[in-house]
Amino acid sequence: MSNNLSSIKTPAPDKAGAFKSEFGLDTIGLTNLNTVYWNLNTEDLYEEILFRGEGIRSEAGPIIVHTGEKTARSTNDKFTVKESTTGKNIWWGEYNRPFNPDNFNALANRIRAFMQKRDVFVQDCYACADENYRLPVRVITEYAWHSLHARNMLIQPQTEQELKQFVPEFSIIDVPSFCAAPEIDGTASSAFVILNLEQRLCLIGNIGYAGEIKKSVFSILNYLLPQESVLTMHCGANTDSEGNTALFLGLSGTGKTTLSTDSIRNLVGDDEIGWNDEGIFNFEGGCYAKTLSLSPDDQPIIYSGARKFGTVLENVIYNPETKEIDFNDGSLTENTRAAYPLKFVENSVATSTGNHPKNIFLLTCDANGVIPPIARLTPEQAIYYFISGYTSKIPGTEMDLGKEPEATFSPCFAAPFMPHHPCKYAKMLKNKILRYNPQCWLINTGWIGGKYGVGKRVSIPQTRTLIHAALDGTLDNVDYHADPVFGFNIPEICKDIPKHILRPELTRDNPDAYRDKRRQLALLFIENFKKFADNMPREIIEAGPELPEKITV
């Protein structure tokens, strides 16, 4: 890739300043730049991407790019500056690693010097569909394709006047070719994502994976909005024609995008949602869908969006001769992605807002084959499983994962992006559930019939059938039985679903092996929850699994 250090005439320099904001880049110390491409549209960004060799255009229309060494989020390289203004509000530890303010300032100055005489791309956008909480965000990128990613994922100003008078409240500087020096800068490696909440500035370096841009915005909102009594959630949301809204909370790889993007319901958003006293609203203006094994039969809406002009496909394999896309090839990474605007989803909600949810689905991808495909939860159980955030990390969603799923507990299904203590978000969710009384469910999109490598993954059609049965009230009129260890209620029957699918123990040849695996998983839950016990009321603690000495299926 070339950053045009030789000042070669590229396709769009004549349009570079047409939508320039009066609030320039010098306000954050970026000066002596080469060409600054302000708010280029999709067509002009395509031309720049192709001219600079950043990607190729597929036969279907999308741009295909490779992100380099980093093909997923780099959680070990993420930091938050620890300073007096915001530091007292941060949940410092494994996920919110403190970064020295002086090191941040020195690193920012080195980046400013590095960017001199270089081209940069700027997208002035908004986060939050609810204008009462709308955050103006400026995304400054070295790559044209990162600018297109930001344009697809965030909300666009609607008029030329808006762009010219745009004043960002937060800026992100994204420079993939800049490498930190850990011994000087205090980073963990040459890559970094560093958030400075006091300066309202985020620095991203030596990372080509564009998902870090959108997740940085999510982290920012997860800090700001709870202080305005808005619950922030890592989830998708959809609604029906009568305004009955559903939430789908879960970590990457559990099915948020797939399940919230439903042909018989209307999409509000697929990944980042806020919940206030009026209802819910999307943070983004686009979708960032996993594409490995993407099927036109099981995921027709996502499949269509992933094949449109304007979409950015990350690390997707294609035929070099015909430029045909192969969504089934995960040889480069299992975390292949498509970033496309919400307007590509024909049944998306125009306002990106919805009513208070009638149903909340907590998604887990259980690689142990223990959790049933669906279980009904009490409000207390919902909070317990929300703050536990159990799932199995799927290879490809984060760097440094092995070839098999790894059991993990990520509080609130979003620990890497949650600056406040998890109990803050959990208490907010508890208040929402008690006030608006949604029915809560636990959905396993992982394995049944045995653990990963032995059993098989619950099919998307089966999961959709179960969710539709919950949404339309079918599961209100069936018998349930309580799991003797986990306590949640499992339906005895569901139309079009074989009965044994609902009962994980019935899919096993060896019931004793199932009971042992169930006990092991329960012990993991119990041990994990000890870190929250001092901040949680007794009824939430008691909503978790219990292990009597003798348990029968």
Coordinates of C-alpha atoms in Angstrom, one line a residue:
M1 CA 0.0 0.0 0.0
S2 CA 1.2 3.5 -0.8
N3 CA 0.5 6.6 1.3
N4 CA 1.5 8.8 -1.7
L5 CA 4.6 10.3 -0.1
S6 CA 5.6 11.3 -3.7
S7 CA 2.5 13.5 -4.1
I8 CA 1.3 11.6 -7.1
K9 CA -2.0 12.9 -8.5
T10 CA -4.7 10.4 -7.3
P11 CA -8.3 10.2 -8.6
A12 CA -10.0 12.4 -6.0
P13 CA -7.7 15.4 -5.1
D14 CA -10.1 17.9 -6.8
K15 CA -12.8 16.7 -4.4
A16 CA -10.7 16.5 -1.3
G17 CA -11.8 19.8 0.2
A18 CA -15.4 20.0 -1.1
F19 CA -16.8 18.9 2.3
K20 CA -14.2 20.2 4.6
S21 CA -15.2 21.2 8.1
E22 CA -14.3 24.7 9.3
F23 CA -13.1 23.0 12.4
G24 CA -9.8 21.7 11.0
L25 CA -7.3 19.0 12.0
D26 CA -4.9 21.6 13.4
T27 CA -7.2 21.7 16.4
I28 CA -5.7 18.3 17.5
G29 CA -2.2 19.1 16.3
L30 CA -2.2 17.6 12.8
T31 CA -0.4 20.0 10.6
N32 CA 1.8 20.1 7.5
L33 CA -0.1 17.2 6.0
N34 CA -0.2 16.4 2.3
T35 CA -3.7 16.1 0.9
V36 CA -6.6 15.8 3.3
Y37 CA -9.6 14.0 1.8
W38 CA -12.6 15.3 3.6
N39 CA -15.8 13.1 3.7
L40 CA -15.3 11.5 0.4
N41 CA -18.4 9.5 -0.8
T42 CA -18.3 5.8 -1.5
E43 CA -17.6 6.1 -5.2
D44 CA -14.6 8.4 -4.7
L45 CA -13.3 6.2 -1.9
Y46 CA -13.5 3.2 -4.3
E47 CA -11.3 5.0 -6.8
E48 CA -8.8 5.9 -4.1
I49 CA -8.7 2.4 -2.7
L50 CA -8.1 0.8 -6.1
F51 CA -5.6 3.4 -7.2
R52 CA -3.5 3.0 -4.0
G53 CA -3.6 -0.8 -4.2
E54 CA -5.4 -1.1 -0.9
G55 CA -7.9 -3.7 -2.2
I56 CA -9.6 -5.1 -5.3
R57 CA -13.2 -4.9 -6.5
S58 CA -14.9 -8.2 -6.6
E59 CA -17.2 -9.3 -9.4
A60 CA -20.2 -8.7 -7.2
G61 CA -19.3 -5.2 -6.4
P62 CA -17.8 -5.1 -2.9
I63 CA -14.2 -4.0 -2.2
I64 CA -12.1 -6.9 -0.8
V65 CA -9.2 -6.0 1.5
H66 CA -6.7 -7.8 3.6
T67 CA -6.1 -6.5 7.1
G68 CA -2.5 -7.8 7.4
E69 CA -1.2 -9.6 10.5
K70 CA -4.1 -8.5 12.7
T71 CA -7.2 -10.3 11.4
A72 CA -9.2 -9.8 14.6
R73 CA -9.4 -7.6 17.7
S74 CA -6.1 -7.3 19.6
T75 CA -7.3 -7.2 23.2
N76 CA -3.9 -7.3 24.7
D77 CA -2.9 -4.0 22.9
K78 CA -5.9 -2.0 24.2
F79 CA -5.3 0.6 26.9
T80 CA -7.1 3.5 28.6
V81 CA -5.2 6.6 29.8
K82 CA -5.4 6.8 33.6
E83 CA -5.8 10.5 34.6
S84 CA -7.6 12.3 37.5
T85 CA -10.6 13.4 35.5
T86 CA -12.0 10.1 34.5
G87 CA -9.8 7.6 36.3
K88 CA -12.0 7.2 39.3
N89 CA -14.8 5.9 37.2
I90 CA -12.9 3.2 35.3
W91 CA -12.9 -0.5 36.2
W92 CA -9.2 -1.0 36.1
G93 CA -7.8 -4.4 35.6
E94 CA -7.6 -7.1 32.9
Y95 CA -9.7 -5.3 30.4
N96 CA -9.2 -1.6 31.2
R97 CA -5.4 -1.5 31.3
P98 CA -4.1 1.8 32.6
F99 CA -1.8 3.9 30.3
N100 CA 0.5 6.7 31.5
P101 CA -0.7 10.2 30.4
D102 CA 2.9 11.4 29.6
N103 CA 3.5 8.3 27.4
F104 CA 0.2 9.0 25.6
N105 CA 1.2 12.6 24.9
A106 CA 4.6 11.6 23.7
L107 CA 3.2 8.8 21.4
A108 CA 0.5 11.2 20.1
N109 CA 3.3 13.7 19.2
R110 CA 5.3 11.0 17.4
I111 CA 2.2 10.1 15.4
R112 CA 1.6 13.8 14.5
A113 CA 5.2 14.0 13.2
F114 CA 4.9 10.7 11.4
M115 CA 1.7 12.0 9.5
Q116 CA 3.4 15.1 8.2
K117 CA 3.6 15.2 4.4
R118 CA 1.2 12.2 4.2
D119 CA -2.3 11.9 2.8
V120 CA -5.1 11.4 5.3
F121 CA -8.8 10.6 5.0
V122 CA -11.4 12.1 7.3
Q123 CA -15.0 11.0 7.9
D124 CA -17.1 13.3 10.1
C125 CA -19.9 11.1 11.5
Y126 CA -22.3 10.6 14.3
A127 CA -22.8 7.8 16.8
C128 CA -26.3 7.2 18.3
A129 CA -29.6 7.2 16.3
D130 CA -31.3 9.0 19.2
E131 CA -30.3 12.7 18.6
N132 CA -30.6 13.4 22.3
Y133 CA -27.4 11.4 22.8
R134 CA -25.8 11.8 19.4
L135 CA -22.0 12.0 19.5
P136 CA -20.1 13.7 16.7
V137 CA -17.0 11.6 15.9
R138 CA -14.2 12.4 13.6
V139 CA -12.3 9.4 12.1
I140 CA -8.9 10.2 10.6
T141 CA -7.4 7.4 8.8
E142 CA -4.2 6.6 6.8
Y143 CA -6.1 4.1 4.5
A144 CA -8.9 5.0 2.2
W145 CA -10.6 1.7 2.9
H146 CA -10.7 2.4 6.7
S147 CA -12.4 5.7 5.8
L148 CA -15.0 3.7 3.8
H149 CA -15.4 1.3 6.8
A150 CA -16.1 4.3 9.1
R151 CA -18.5 5.8 6.6
N152 CA -20.4 2.5 6.4
M153 CA -20.5 1.8 10.1
L154 CA -21.4 5.3 11.6
I155 CA -24.2 7.7 10.9
Q156 CA -23.7 10.2 8.1
P157 CA -24.5 13.9 8.3
Q158 CA -27.3 14.7 5.8
T159 CA -26.3 18.2 4.5
E160 CA -23.3 20.0 3.2
Q161 CA -23.8 22.6 5.9
E162 CA -23.7 19.9 8.6
L163 CA -20.3 18.8 7.3
K164 CA -18.8 22.3 7.0
Q165 CA -19.9 23.2 10.5
F166 CA -19.1 19.8 12.0
V167 CA -17.3 20.0 15.4
P168 CA -16.2 16.6 16.7
E169 CA -16.6 15.7 20.4
F170 CA -14.3 12.8 19.9
S171 CA -11.5 12.0 17.4
I172 CA -10.0 8.8 16.3
I173 CA -6.5 8.7 14.6
D174 CA -5.9 5.4 12.8
V175 CA -2.4 4.9 11.4
P176 CA -1.8 1.2 10.5
S177 CA 1.7 1.7 9.3
F178 CA 2.9 3.4 12.5
C179 CA 4.6 1.1 14.9
A180 CA 5.0 1.8 18.6
A181 CA 8.3 1.1 20.5
P182 CA 7.1 -0.7 23.6
E183 CA 10.3 0.0 25.5
I184 CA 9.8 3.8 24.9
D185 CA 6.0 4.1 24.6
G186 CA 4.9 1.7 27.3
T187 CA 2.7 -0.4 25.0
A188 CA 2.5 -4.2 25.0
S189 CA 3.7 -4.5 21.5
S190 CA 4.2 -2.4 18.4
A191 CA 0.4 -2.4 18.0
F192 CA -1.9 -0.3 20.2
V193 CA -5.4 1.0 20.7
I194 CA -5.3 3.8 23.4
L195 CA -8.3 5.7 24.6
N196 CA -7.9 9.1 26.3
L197 CA -11.3 10.1 27.7
E198 CA -10.1 13.4 29.1
Q199 CA -8.6 14.6 25.8
R200 CA -11.4 12.9 23.8
L201 CA -8.9 11.2 21.6
C202 CA -8.2 7.6 20.5
L203 CA -5.0 6.4 18.9
I204 CA -4.8 3.2 16.8
G205 CA -1.5 2.1 15.3
N206 CA 0.0 -0.9 13.5
I207 CA -3.4 -2.6 13.2
G208 CA -5.1 -3.1 9.9
Y209 CA -8.3 -4.7 11.3
A210 CA -10.9 -2.0 10.9
G211 CA -13.1 -3.4 13.7
E212 CA -10.9 -1.6 16.2
I213 CA -12.4 1.7 14.9
K214 CA -16.0 0.8 15.6
K215 CA -15.3 -0.9 18.9
S216 CA -13.4 2.2 20.1
V217 CA -16.6 4.2 19.5
F218 CA -18.5 1.5 21.4
S219 CA -16.1 1.9 24.3
I220 CA -16.5 5.6 24.3
L221 CA -20.3 5.4 24.4
N222 CA -20.1 2.7 27.1
Y223 CA -18.3 5.3 29.3
L224 CA -20.4 8.3 28.5
L225 CA -24.0 7.1 28.2
P226 CA -24.4 5.2 31.5
Q227 CA -23.6 8.6 33.2
E228 CA -26.8 9.8 31.4
S229 CA -28.8 6.9 32.6
V230 CA -28.6 5.0 29.3
L231 CA -27.9 1.3 29.5
T232 CA -25.4 0.4 26.8
M233 CA -25.4 -3.2 25.5
H234 CA -23.4 -5.4 23.1
C235 CA -26.4 -6.7 21.3
G236 CA -28.6 -6.7 18.2
A237 CA -32.2 -5.7 18.1
N238 CA -35.2 -6.1 15.9
T239 CA -38.9 -5.5 16.0
D240 CA -42.2 -6.7 14.3
S241 CA -44.8 -4.7 12.5
E242 CA -46.6 -4.0 15.8
G243 CA -43.5 -2.6 17.5
N244 CA -42.7 -5.7 19.7
T245 CA -39.0 -5.4 20.1
A246 CA -36.4 -8.1 21.0
L247 CA -32.8 -7.8 22.1
F248 CA -30.0 -10.3 21.3
L249 CA -27.1 -9.9 23.7
G250 CA -23.9 -11.8 23.2
L251 CA -20.2 -11.8 22.5
S252 CA -18.8 -12.0 19.0
G253 CA -19.5 -15.3 17.3
T254 CA -22.7 -16.1 19.3
G255 CA -25.1 -15.0 16.5
K256 CA -26.1 -11.4 17.3
T257 CA -26.0 -10.3 13.7
T258 CA -27.5 -13.5 12.2
L259 CA -30.4 -13.7 14.6
S260 CA -31.3 -10.0 14.8
T261 CA -31.2 -9.8 10.9
D262 CA -34.5 -11.7 10.4
S263 CA -36.5 -11.7 7.1
I264 CA -39.8 -11.6 9.0
R265 CA -38.8 -8.8 11.4
N266 CA -37.3 -5.4 11.1
L267 CA -33.7 -4.7 12.0
V268 CA -32.9 -1.9 14.5
G269 CA -29.2 -2.7 14.8
D270 CA -26.9 -5.7 14.9
D271 CA -24.2 -5.0 17.5
E272 CA -24.4 -1.9 19.7
I273 CA -27.7 -0.7 21.3
G274 CA -28.7 1.8 24.0
W275 CA -31.8 1.6 26.2
N276 CA -33.2 4.7 27.8
D277 CA -36.6 5.7 29.3
E278 CA -38.1 6.1 25.8
G279 CA -37.0 2.8 24.4
I280 CA -33.9 1.5 22.5
F281 CA -31.7 3.0 19.8
N282 CA -28.9 1.9 17.6
F283 CA -25.4 3.4 18.0
E284 CA -24.3 2.7 14.4
G285 CA -25.3 3.3 10.9
G286 CA -24.2 -0.1 9.5
C287 CA -23.6 -3.8 10.1
Y288 CA -20.3 -5.7 10.6
A289 CA -21.2 -9.3 9.8
K290 CA -19.1 -12.4 9.9
T291 CA -19.1 -14.0 6.5
L292 CA -17.5 -17.4 6.9
S293 CA -19.9 -20.0 5.5
L294 CA -22.4 -17.3 4.7
S295 CA -25.4 -18.9 3.2
P296 CA -28.1 -17.3 0.9
D297 CA -30.6 -19.8 2.4
D298 CA -29.9 -19.4 6.1
Q299 CA -28.8 -15.7 6.0
P300 CA -30.3 -14.2 2.9
I301 CA -30.3 -10.6 4.1
I302 CA -26.6 -10.6 5.2
Y303 CA -25.6 -12.5 2.1
S304 CA -27.2 -9.8 -0.1
G305 CA -25.6 -7.0 1.9
A306 CA -22.2 -8.6 1.7
R307 CA -22.4 -8.7 -2.1
K308 CA -23.3 -5.0 -2.8
F309 CA -21.3 -2.2 -4.2
G310 CA -20.1 -0.1 -1.2
T311 CA -19.5 -3.1 1.1
V312 CA -16.1 -3.7 2.5
L313 CA -15.1 -7.4 2.7
E314 CA -12.2 -8.1 5.1
N315 CA -9.9 -11.1 4.5
V316 CA -12.5 -12.9 2.3
I317 CA -10.9 -15.2 -0.3
Y318 CA -11.6 -14.7 -3.9
N319 CA -10.7 -16.2 -7.3
P320 CA -7.8 -14.0 -8.7
E321 CA -8.9 -14.6 -12.2
T322 CA -12.7 -14.0 -12.0
K323 CA -12.8 -12.0 -8.7
E324 CA -15.6 -14.3 -7.5
I325 CA -16.1 -14.4 -3.8
D326 CA -15.7 -17.6 -1.8
F327 CA -17.4 -17.2 1.6
N328 CA -16.6 -20.8 2.5
D329 CA -12.9 -20.4 2.5
G330 CA -11.5 -19.5 5.9
S331 CA -7.8 -20.2 5.1
L332 CA -6.7 -16.7 5.9
T333 CA -8.8 -16.3 9.0
E334 CA -12.2 -17.6 10.3
N335 CA -13.0 -14.0 11.1
T336 CA -13.9 -12.8 7.6
R337 CA -16.2 -9.7 7.8
A338 CA -18.5 -7.6 5.7
A339 CA -19.1 -3.9 6.6
Y340 CA -22.1 -2.4 4.9
P341 CA -24.6 0.4 5.7
L342 CA -28.0 -0.3 7.2
K343 CA -29.7 1.0 4.0
F344 CA -28.6 -2.3 2.4
V345 CA -31.0 -4.1 4.7
E346 CA -34.4 -3.5 3.1
N347 CA -36.3 -4.4 6.3
S348 CA -34.3 -2.1 8.6
V349 CA -36.1 0.4 10.8
A350 CA -35.6 3.9 9.2
T351 CA -35.2 5.6 12.6
S352 CA -32.9 2.8 14.0
T353 CA -35.0 3.0 17.2
G354 CA -37.5 0.7 18.9
N355 CA -39.9 0.3 21.8
H356 CA -38.9 -1.2 25.2
P357 CA -38.2 -4.9 24.5
K358 CA -40.8 -7.6 25.1
N359 CA -38.1 -10.3 24.9
I360 CA -34.4 -10.4 25.8
F361 CA -32.3 -13.2 24.5
L362 CA -28.9 -13.9 26.1
L363 CA -26.8 -15.7 23.5
T364 CA -24.0 -18.1 24.4
C365 CA -22.0 -20.4 22.1
D366 CA -21.4 -23.3 24.5
A367 CA -18.7 -25.6 23.2
N368 CA -19.2 -28.0 26.1
G369 CA -22.6 -29.2 24.8
V370 CA -24.3 -28.5 28.2
I371 CA -26.5 -25.5 27.8
P372 CA -29.8 -26.3 26.0
P373 CA -30.7 -24.5 22.8
I374 CA -33.3 -22.4 24.7
A375 CA -34.2 -21.9 28.3
R376 CA -36.5 -19.4 30.1
L377 CA -35.0 -17.2 32.7
T378 CA -36.3 -15.4 35.8
P379 CA -35.2 -11.7 36.1
E380 CA -32.7 -12.8 38.7
Q381 CA -31.3 -15.5 36.4
A382 CA -31.1 -13.0 33.5
I383 CA -28.9 -10.7 35.6
Y384 CA -26.7 -13.6 36.7
Y385 CA -26.1 -14.8 33.2
F386 CA -25.7 -11.2 31.9
I387 CA -22.9 -10.4 34.4
S388 CA -21.3 -13.8 33.9
G389 CA -21.2 -13.4 30.2
Y390 CA -20.4 -17.0 29.5
T391 CA -19.6 -18.2 26.0
S392 CA -16.8 -20.0 24.1
K393 CA -14.5 -17.8 22.2
I394 CA -14.6 -18.8 18.5
P395 CA -11.3 -19.0 16.7
G396 CA -10.7 -15.9 14.6
T397 CA -12.7 -13.3 16.7
E398 CA -9.7 -12.4 18.8
M399 CA -6.0 -12.7 18.1
D400 CA -3.9 -15.4 19.8
L401 CA -6.8 -17.9 20.1
G402 CA -6.1 -21.6 19.4
K403 CA -7.9 -23.8 16.8
E404 CA -10.6 -24.9 19.3
P405 CA -13.2 -22.7 21.1
E406 CA -12.2 -21.6 24.6
A407 CA -14.6 -21.2 27.5
T408 CA -14.7 -17.7 28.7
F409 CA -16.6 -15.3 31.0
S410 CA -16.8 -11.8 29.7
P411 CA -18.9 -9.7 32.0
C412 CA -22.0 -8.1 30.3
F413 CA -21.0 -10.0 27.2
A414 CA -18.6 -7.0 26.4
A415 CA -15.9 -6.7 29.0
P416 CA -13.2 -5.5 26.6
F417 CA -15.4 -2.4 25.8
M418 CA -16.9 -1.7 29.2
P419 CA -15.0 1.1 31.1
H420 CA -17.3 1.0 34.2
H421 CA -17.5 -1.8 36.6
P422 CA -19.8 -4.6 35.3
C423 CA -22.1 -4.2 38.3
K424 CA -23.0 -0.8 37.1
Y425 CA -24.4 -2.1 33.8
A426 CA -26.0 -5.2 35.6
K427 CA -27.8 -3.0 38.0
M428 CA -29.1 -0.8 35.2
L429 CA -30.3 -3.9 33.3
K430 CA -32.0 -5.2 36.5
N431 CA -33.9 -1.9 36.9
K432 CA -35.0 -2.0 33.2
I433 CA -36.2 -5.6 33.5
L434 CA -38.2 -4.9 36.7
R435 CA -39.7 -1.8 35.2
Y436 CA -40.6 -3.0 31.7
N437 CA -41.0 -6.8 32.4
P438 CA -39.6 -8.4 29.3
Q439 CA -39.4 -12.2 29.1
C440 CA -35.8 -13.3 29.3
W441 CA -34.3 -16.3 27.6
L442 CA -30.9 -18.1 27.4
I443 CA -30.0 -19.3 23.8
N444 CA -27.2 -21.7 23.1
T445 CA -26.0 -21.3 19.5
G446 CA -23.1 -23.7 20.2
W447 CA -22.9 -27.5 20.4
I448 CA -25.4 -30.2 21.3
G449 CA -24.8 -34.0 21.5
G450 CA -21.4 -33.5 23.0
K451 CA -18.6 -30.9 23.2
Y452 CA -16.8 -29.3 20.2
G453 CA -15.4 -32.1 18.0
V454 CA -17.9 -34.7 19.3
G455 CA -21.3 -33.1 18.9
K456 CA -22.7 -30.7 16.3
R457 CA -23.6 -27.1 16.4
V458 CA -27.2 -26.1 16.7
S459 CA -28.4 -25.2 13.2
I460 CA -29.4 -21.6 12.4
P461 CA -32.9 -22.7 11.2
Q462 CA -33.5 -24.6 14.5
T463 CA -32.4 -21.5 16.6
R464 CA -34.6 -19.3 14.5
T465 CA -37.6 -21.6 15.0
L466 CA -37.1 -21.6 18.8
I467 CA -36.7 -17.8 18.9
H468 CA -39.9 -17.3 16.8
A469 CA -41.7 -19.6 19.1
A470 CA -40.7 -17.5 22.0
L471 CA -41.6 -14.2 20.2
D472 CA -45.0 -15.3 19.1
G473 CA -46.0 -16.7 22.4
T474 CA -46.0 -20.4 21.4
L475 CA -43.7 -21.2 24.3
D476 CA -46.0 -19.6 26.7
N477 CA -48.3 -22.6 26.5
V478 CA -46.0 -25.5 27.0
D479 CA -44.7 -27.4 30.0
Y480 CA -41.3 -26.7 31.4
H481 CA -38.8 -28.5 33.6
A482 CA -36.1 -27.0 35.7
D483 CA -32.5 -28.0 35.1
P484 CA -31.4 -29.6 38.4
V485 CA -28.0 -27.8 38.4
F486 CA -28.5 -24.5 36.5
G487 CA -32.1 -23.9 37.6
F488 CA -33.3 -22.4 34.3
N489 CA -36.6 -23.7 32.8
I490 CA -36.4 -25.8 29.6
P491 CA -39.5 -26.3 27.4
E492 CA -40.7 -29.9 27.0
I493 CA -41.8 -29.4 23.4
C494 CA -41.5 -26.9 20.5
K495 CA -43.2 -27.3 17.2
D496 CA -40.8 -28.4 14.4
I497 CA -38.0 -29.2 16.9
P498 CA -37.2 -32.8 17.8
K499 CA -37.8 -33.2 21.5
H500 CA -34.3 -34.6 22.1
I501 CA -32.8 -31.4 20.7
L502 CA -34.3 -29.5 23.7
R503 CA -32.7 -31.8 26.2
P504 CA -28.9 -31.9 25.9
E505 CA -28.6 -35.0 28.0
L506 CA -30.9 -36.9 25.6
T507 CA -28.4 -36.3 22.8
R508 CA -25.6 -38.1 24.6
D509 CA -24.8 -41.8 24.4
N510 CA -23.2 -41.6 27.9
P511 CA -25.4 -39.7 30.4
D512 CA -22.7 -39.9 33.1
A513 CA -20.3 -38.0 30.7
Y514 CA -23.0 -35.3 30.3
R515 CA -23.5 -35.0 34.1
D516 CA -19.7 -34.7 34.6
K517 CA -19.4 -31.9 31.9
R518 CA -22.4 -30.1 33.4
R519 CA -20.9 -30.2 36.8
Q520 CA -17.5 -28.9 35.5
L521 CA -19.3 -26.0 33.8
A522 CA -21.3 -25.2 36.9
L523 CA -18.1 -25.0 38.9
L524 CA -16.7 -22.6 36.4
F525 CA -19.7 -20.3 36.8
I526 CA -19.6 -20.5 40.6
E527 CA -15.9 -19.7 40.7
N528 CA -16.2 -16.9 38.2
F529 CA -19.1 -15.2 40.0
K530 CA -17.1 -14.9 43.3
K531 CA -15.5 -11.7 42.0
F532 CA -18.9 -10.0 41.8
A533 CA -20.5 -11.4 45.0
D534 CA -19.7 -8.4 47.2
N535 CA -21.5 -6.1 44.8
M536 CA -24.5 -8.3 44.0
P537 CA -27.7 -8.8 46.1
R538 CA -28.3 -12.3 47.5
E539 CA -31.1 -13.1 45.1
I540 CA -28.8 -12.7 42.1
I541 CA -26.1 -14.8 43.6
E542 CA -28.6 -17.5 44.4
A543 CA -29.9 -17.5 40.8
G544 CA -26.8 -19.3 39.6
P545 CA -26.1 -23.0 39.5
E546 CA -26.2 -25.2 42.6
L547 CA -24.3 -28.4 43.1
P548 CA -26.0 -30.8 45.5
E549 CA -24.0 -34.0 46.2
K550 CA -26.2 -36.2 44.1
I551 CA -27.8 -35.1 40.9
T552 CA -29.8 -37.2 38.5
V553 CA -30.8 -36.1 35.0

